[in-house]
Coordinates of C-alpha atoms in Angstrom, one line a residue:
M457 CA 95.6 36.3 55.4
S458 CA 95.2 36.7 59.3
K459 CA 98.2 37.1 61.3
T460 CA 99.0 34.1 63.5
G461 CA 102.6 34.9 64.8
S462 CA 104.4 33.0 62.5
H463 CA 106.1 33.9 59.0
P464 CA 104.8 32.0 55.9
T465 CA 107.3 29.3 54.7
L466 CA 108.7 28.3 51.3
A467 CA 106.7 25.1 51.8
D468 CA 103.5 27.4 52.4
V469 CA 104.0 29.0 49.0
A470 CA 104.4 25.8 47.2
R471 CA 101.2 24.2 48.7
K472 CA 99.1 27.2 47.6
A473 CA 100.5 27.5 44.4
G474 CA 100.0 23.8 43.5
V475 CA 103.9 23.5 43.0
G476 CA 107.0 21.8 44.6
T477 CA 109.4 23.6 46.8
T478 CA 112.2 23.2 44.1
T479 CA 109.9 25.3 41.8
V480 CA 109.3 28.2 44.4
S481 CA 113.2 28.2 45.1
R482 CA 113.5 28.7 41.1
V483 CA 111.3 31.5 41.1
I484 CA 112.9 33.3 44.0
N485 CA 116.3 32.7 42.3
G486 CA 115.4 34.1 38.9
G487 CA 112.8 31.8 37.5
N488 CA 115.0 29.7 35.3
R489 CA 113.5 26.7 34.0
V490 CA 110.0 28.0 35.0
S491 CA 107.0 28.3 32.6
P492 CA 105.8 31.8 32.5
R493 CA 102.3 30.9 33.8
T494 CA 103.5 29.1 36.7
L495 CA 106.2 32.0 37.5
N496 CA 103.2 34.4 37.4
R497 CA 101.0 32.2 39.8
V498 CA 104.0 31.8 42.1
H499 CA 104.7 35.6 42.4
S500 CA 101.2 36.0 43.2
V501 CA 101.0 33.6 46.1
I502 CA 104.3 35.2 47.4
E503 CA 102.6 38.7 47.3
Q504 CA 99.4 37.3 48.8
L505 CA 101.3 35.5 51.6
G506 CA 103.8 38.3 52.1
Y507 CA 106.5 35.3 52.1
M508 CA 110.2 36.6 52.4
P509 CA 113.2 34.3 51.7
N510 CA 114.9 33.2 55.0
Q511 CA 118.3 35.1 54.6
A512 CA 120.0 33.2 57.5
A513 CA 119.3 30.0 55.5
R514 CA 120.5 31.1 52.4
I515 CA 123.9 32.3 53.9
L516 CA 124.2 28.7 55.5
K517 CA 124.0 27.4 51.8
G518 CA 126.9 29.6 50.8
E519 CA 124.6 32.0 48.8
R520 CA 125.2 35.8 48.4
T521 CA 123.9 37.9 51.3
K522 CA 123.2 40.6 48.9
T523 CA 124.7 43.0 51.4
I524 CA 127.8 45.3 51.0
G525 CA 129.7 46.8 53.9
L526 CA 130.8 50.2 53.9
V527 CA 133.4 51.5 56.4
I528 CA 133.9 55.1 56.6
P529 CA 135.2 57.7 59.1
S530 CA 132.0 59.8 59.5
I531 CA 128.4 59.9 58.3
A532 CA 128.2 63.6 59.5
D533 CA 131.0 64.6 57.0
S534 CA 129.2 65.7 53.9
F535 CA 132.5 64.2 51.9
F536 CA 131.7 60.8 53.2
S537 CA 127.9 60.9 53.2
S538 CA 128.0 62.1 49.5
C539 CA 129.9 59.0 49.0
A540 CA 127.9 56.8 50.8
E541 CA 124.8 57.8 48.7
A542 CA 126.6 57.4 45.3
A543 CA 127.7 53.8 46.4
Q544 CA 124.3 53.1 47.8
E545 CA 122.8 53.8 44.2
I546 CA 125.3 51.1 42.6
A547 CA 124.5 48.6 45.4
R548 CA 120.6 49.0 44.6
A549 CA 121.4 48.7 41.0
N550 CA 122.9 45.2 41.8
D551 CA 120.1 44.2 44.2
S552 CA 122.1 44.7 47.2
L553 CA 121.9 46.5 50.7
L554 CA 124.4 48.9 51.8
I555 CA 125.5 48.4 55.6
V556 CA 127.1 51.8 56.7
T557 CA 129.6 51.6 59.7
V558 CA 131.5 54.4 61.0
T559 CA 135.1 54.7 62.5
N560 CA 135.9 58.2 63.5
N561 CA 139.2 57.3 62.1
D562 CA 140.1 54.9 64.7
P563 CA 141.8 51.9 63.9
H564 CA 140.3 49.8 66.9
I565 CA 137.1 50.7 66.1
E566 CA 137.8 50.3 62.4
M567 CA 138.8 46.6 62.9
E568 CA 135.8 46.1 65.2
N569 CA 133.4 47.1 62.6
L570 CA 135.3 44.8 60.1
N571 CA 134.6 42.0 62.3
V572 CA 131.2 42.5 62.7
L573 CA 130.8 42.7 58.7
M574 CA 132.5 39.4 58.3
R575 CA 130.5 37.7 60.7
H576 CA 127.5 38.9 59.0
R577 CA 129.0 37.3 55.6
T578 CA 128.8 40.6 53.6
D579 CA 129.6 39.7 50.0
G580 CA 132.0 42.8 49.6
L581 CA 133.5 45.8 51.5
L582 CA 134.0 49.3 50.4
L583 CA 136.5 51.0 53.1
A584 CA 138.3 54.4 53.7
P585 CA 141.1 53.1 56.2
A586 CA 141.6 55.0 59.2
N587 CA 145.3 54.4 58.9
Y588 CA 146.5 53.8 55.3
Q589 CA 149.6 52.5 56.5
S590 CA 148.4 50.1 59.1
E591 CA 150.0 46.6 59.3
S592 CA 147.1 45.0 61.0
L593 CA 144.6 46.3 58.6
G594 CA 146.9 44.9 55.4
E595 CA 147.1 41.5 57.1
F596 CA 143.6 41.2 58.1
L597 CA 142.4 42.3 54.4
G598 CA 145.0 39.9 53.2
R599 CA 143.4 36.9 55.1
I600 CA 139.7 37.3 54.1
S601 CA 138.5 36.2 51.0
T602 CA 135.8 38.9 50.6
P603 CA 136.5 41.4 47.8
V604 CA 137.7 44.7 49.0
V605 CA 137.9 48.1 47.5
S606 CA 139.3 51.2 49.2
F607 CA 138.4 54.8 48.2
D608 CA 139.5 58.4 49.0
R609 CA 142.7 56.6 50.7
P610 CA 144.5 53.4 49.5
V611 CA 145.7 50.5 51.8
A612 CA 149.3 50.7 51.5
K613 CA 151.3 47.3 50.8
T614 CA 148.4 45.2 49.6
D615 CA 146.6 44.2 46.5
V616 CA 143.3 46.0 47.5
P617 CA 142.1 48.2 44.5
S618 CA 141.6 51.9 45.3
V619 CA 139.8 54.9 44.1
V620 CA 141.3 58.1 45.0
A621 CA 141.5 61.9 44.0
D622 CA 144.6 63.5 42.8
N623 CA 145.5 65.3 46.0
Y624 CA 149.0 66.2 45.1
N625 CA 148.2 67.6 41.7
G626 CA 145.2 69.6 43.4
A627 CA 147.3 71.0 46.1
R628 CA 150.2 72.1 43.6
I629 CA 147.8 73.7 41.2
A630 CA 146.1 75.4 44.1
I631 CA 149.4 77.2 45.4
E632 CA 150.7 77.9 41.7
H633 CA 147.3 79.8 41.3
L634 CA 148.1 81.9 44.7
I635 CA 151.8 82.4 43.5
G636 CA 150.3 83.6 40.3
H637 CA 148.4 86.4 42.1
G638 CA 151.7 87.7 43.5
Y639 CA 151.5 86.0 47.1
K640 CA 154.8 85.0 48.3
R641 CA 154.2 83.8 51.9
I642 CA 151.8 81.2 51.7
L643 CA 150.8 79.4 55.0
C644 CA 149.6 75.7 54.6
L645 CA 147.3 75.3 57.6
G646 CA 145.7 72.3 58.7
G647 CA 146.2 68.9 60.9
E648 CA 145.9 64.9 61.0
T649 CA 149.0 64.4 59.1
T650 CA 148.8 60.8 59.2
L651 CA 146.1 60.5 56.7
Y652 CA 147.1 60.1 53.4
T653 CA 144.8 62.6 51.7
I654 CA 146.9 65.3 54.0
R655 CA 150.1 63.9 53.4
E656 CA 149.5 64.1 49.3
R657 CA 148.5 67.6 49.6
L658 CA 151.4 68.8 51.8
R659 CA 153.5 67.1 49.2
G660 CA 152.0 69.1 46.4
Y661 CA 152.2 72.4 48.7
R662 CA 155.7 72.0 49.2
H663 CA 156.6 71.0 45.5
A664 CA 154.8 74.2 44.1
I665 CA 156.4 76.2 47.0
E666 CA 160.1 75.2 46.4
E667 CA 159.8 75.3 42.6
A668 CA 159.0 79.0 43.2
G669 CA 161.9 79.5 45.4
L670 CA 159.6 80.7 48.1
P671 CA 159.8 79.7 52.0
T672 CA 157.6 76.8 53.3
M673 CA 155.1 78.0 55.9
I674 CA 153.2 75.0 57.6
D675 CA 151.3 74.8 60.6
M676 CA 149.5 71.4 61.1
S677 CA 148.2 72.1 64.7
V678 CA 144.6 72.6 63.9
K679 CA 141.9 70.1 65.4
D680 CA 139.0 72.5 66.0
Y681 CA 138.1 76.2 65.9
K682 CA 140.1 77.2 68.8
S683 CA 143.4 75.7 67.7
A684 CA 142.9 77.1 64.1
E685 CA 142.1 80.6 65.7
Y686 CA 145.3 80.3 67.7
A687 CA 147.3 79.3 64.9
I688 CA 145.9 82.0 62.7
E689 CA 146.4 84.7 65.2
S690 CA 150.3 83.4 66.1
N691 CA 151.1 83.2 62.4
L692 CA 149.7 86.6 61.7
A693 CA 151.7 88.1 64.6
A694 CA 155.0 87.0 63.3
S695 CA 157.4 89.4 62.1
Q696 CA 156.9 87.9 58.4
P697 CA 153.1 87.2 58.4
P698 CA 151.6 85.1 55.6
D699 CA 149.8 87.0 52.8
A700 CA 147.6 83.9 51.8
I701 CA 146.7 80.7 53.6
F702 CA 146.0 77.5 52.0
T703 CA 143.7 75.1 54.3
V704 CA 144.1 71.4 53.5
K705 CA 140.4 70.4 54.2
N706 CA 136.9 71.8 54.5
S707 CA 136.5 72.0 58.2
T708 CA 139.9 73.8 58.6
T709 CA 138.8 76.3 55.6
I710 CA 135.5 76.9 57.7
Y711 CA 137.6 77.5 60.9
A712 CA 140.0 79.9 59.1
F713 CA 137.2 81.9 57.6
E714 CA 135.3 82.3 60.6
A715 CA 138.7 83.3 62.6
L716 CA 139.7 85.8 59.9
Q717 CA 136.3 87.5 60.2
K718 CA 136.3 87.5 64.0
M719 CA 139.6 89.3 63.8
K720 CA 138.4 91.7 61.2
V721 CA 141.0 90.6 58.7
P722 CA 139.8 91.5 55.2
I723 CA 139.8 88.6 52.7
P724 CA 141.7 88.8 50.2
K725 CA 143.1 92.4 50.9
S726 CA 145.1 91.7 53.7
V727 CA 145.0 87.6 53.6
A728 CA 143.9 85.5 50.7
L729 CA 142.2 82.2 51.3
L730 CA 142.0 79.0 49.4
G731 CA 141.1 75.7 50.4
F732 CA 141.1 72.0 49.5
D733 CA 137.3 70.7 49.2
D734 CA 134.2 72.5 48.3
F735 CA 131.4 72.9 50.9
E736 CA 128.0 73.8 50.8
L737 CA 128.2 77.6 51.7
A738 CA 131.6 78.1 50.1
S739 CA 130.1 80.0 47.1
T740 CA 127.5 82.0 49.2
L741 CA 129.8 83.4 51.8
R742 CA 131.0 86.9 51.3
P743 CA 133.8 86.7 50.2
S744 CA 133.1 83.6 48.2
I745 CA 135.9 80.8 48.8
S746 CA 137.8 79.7 46.4
V747 CA 138.4 75.6 46.7
I748 CA 140.1 72.8 45.1
Q749 CA 137.0 70.6 44.2
Q750 CA 137.2 66.8 44.4
P751 CA 134.8 64.5 42.4
V752 CA 133.2 63.1 45.7
E753 CA 130.3 61.0 44.2
D754 CA 132.6 59.5 41.6
L755 CA 134.8 58.2 44.2
G756 CA 132.0 56.3 46.0
R757 CA 130.5 55.4 42.6
I758 CA 133.6 54.1 40.8
A759 CA 134.6 52.2 44.0
A760 CA 131.4 50.4 44.1
E761 CA 131.4 49.7 40.3
I762 CA 134.8 48.0 40.8
L763 CA 133.6 46.0 43.8
F764 CA 130.6 44.6 41.9
E765 CA 133.2 43.8 39.0
Q766 CA 135.0 41.5 41.4
L767 CA 131.7 40.2 42.5
F768 CA 130.5 39.4 38.8
P769 CA 133.7 39.0 36.8
T770 CA 131.6 37.8 33.8
K771 CA 130.3 41.3 33.5
K772 CA 131.7 43.7 31.1
K773 CA 134.2 46.1 33.1
K774 CA 134.1 50.0 33.0
H775 CA 137.2 50.3 34.7
Q776 CA 140.8 49.4 33.6
L777 CA 142.9 49.5 36.6
T778 CA 146.4 50.8 36.4
K779 CA 149.2 48.5 37.7
K780 CA 151.6 50.8 39.7
R781 CA 152.4 49.8 43.4
Q782 CA 148.6 48.7 43.5
D783 CA 145.5 48.7 41.4
Q784 CA 144.4 52.4 41.6
V785 CA 142.2 54.6 39.8
K786 CA 143.4 58.4 40.2
L787 CA 140.5 61.0 39.7
E788 CA 141.2 64.7 38.9
T789 CA 140.6 67.5 41.0
R790 CA 139.6 71.0 39.7
L791 CA 140.3 74.6 40.9
V792 CA 137.1 76.5 41.4
L793 CA 137.7 80.4 41.4
R794 CA 135.8 82.5 43.7
N795 CA 136.8 85.8 45.5
S796 CA 138.7 84.5 48.5
C797 CA 141.8 84.5 46.6
G798 CA 141.7 87.7 44.8
C799 CA 139.9 86.6 41.6
N800 CA 136.8 88.1 40.2
P801 CA 134.5 85.0 38.9
A802 CA 132.2 87.2 37.4
A803 CA 134.9 88.5 34.7
M804 CA 135.9 84.9 34.1
P805 CA 134.7 82.9 31.1
E806 CA 134.6 79.4 33.2
I807 CA 135.8 77.5 36.2
I808 CA 139.3 76.3 35.7
S809 CA 140.0 72.6 35.8

């Protein structure tokens, strides 16, 4: 067909296929009450003409937009990009397009993104909230009728279902492992203490340290490499320096490793290192870095599955949400033992979960 500058219409398809516009509409929406012969003929004409349904018109009629909004802090962070890819697979399986927006953990940008997605009438929202305790976010989500599922972080004081990792227990296990090695001065290093995940990891750290009767050593001043380097230098210069460092997120782990290497502090001989969150080079660095590993893909995948269970309530549900403060699925983390904590993985039968 020659290009004329205009898109083929539903009426064009009906005319060429020799059927009514209602029949074409039925074919586009699944082919109910259309004979196989007519179905094939209409599909053939649709392909021949290159007809695409007018999505704007379908929205005005109140039909699904077949879009899902994903609101995350960063697409550059491998954690959230992996969550996004897992969510996209579920969206595709449900004939939907995933629209990704980034907040940089800024509540104002987050609200702007949410308003844009609402104007586009997305069918549902997947959200990693910038501030899980934000009252304005909770009020906004309470006003809209669009289904929402949060992941990595809950939305406090709302009925929004969430999928999170067991950050508290992961941190507790990490500290208990370091204590088992004989370390007695364990520095907890990181930043962004307003984040739900960091608060839970700090809670796990404190629990394990206090249970063992050891002194708490917490430095949450890290924002970038320079601040991490300064924090480590300051703590190592103290009268009672740490003999182990527990970093609360992967970027802090990388900063700490680089700073210790630059200062020529041997790991784990002088200072052990164990981080929360795995990262791509953790197993290939020398020494390799022991970590608490999160089920990253599962966070995005399960959140998306729960969202589509809300959109299609007649489908058989995979996930039975637990009723606590809110509906929540909590996923287990696992301790991956490498060299930086003082372990010899080659002599171990398997990774400890």
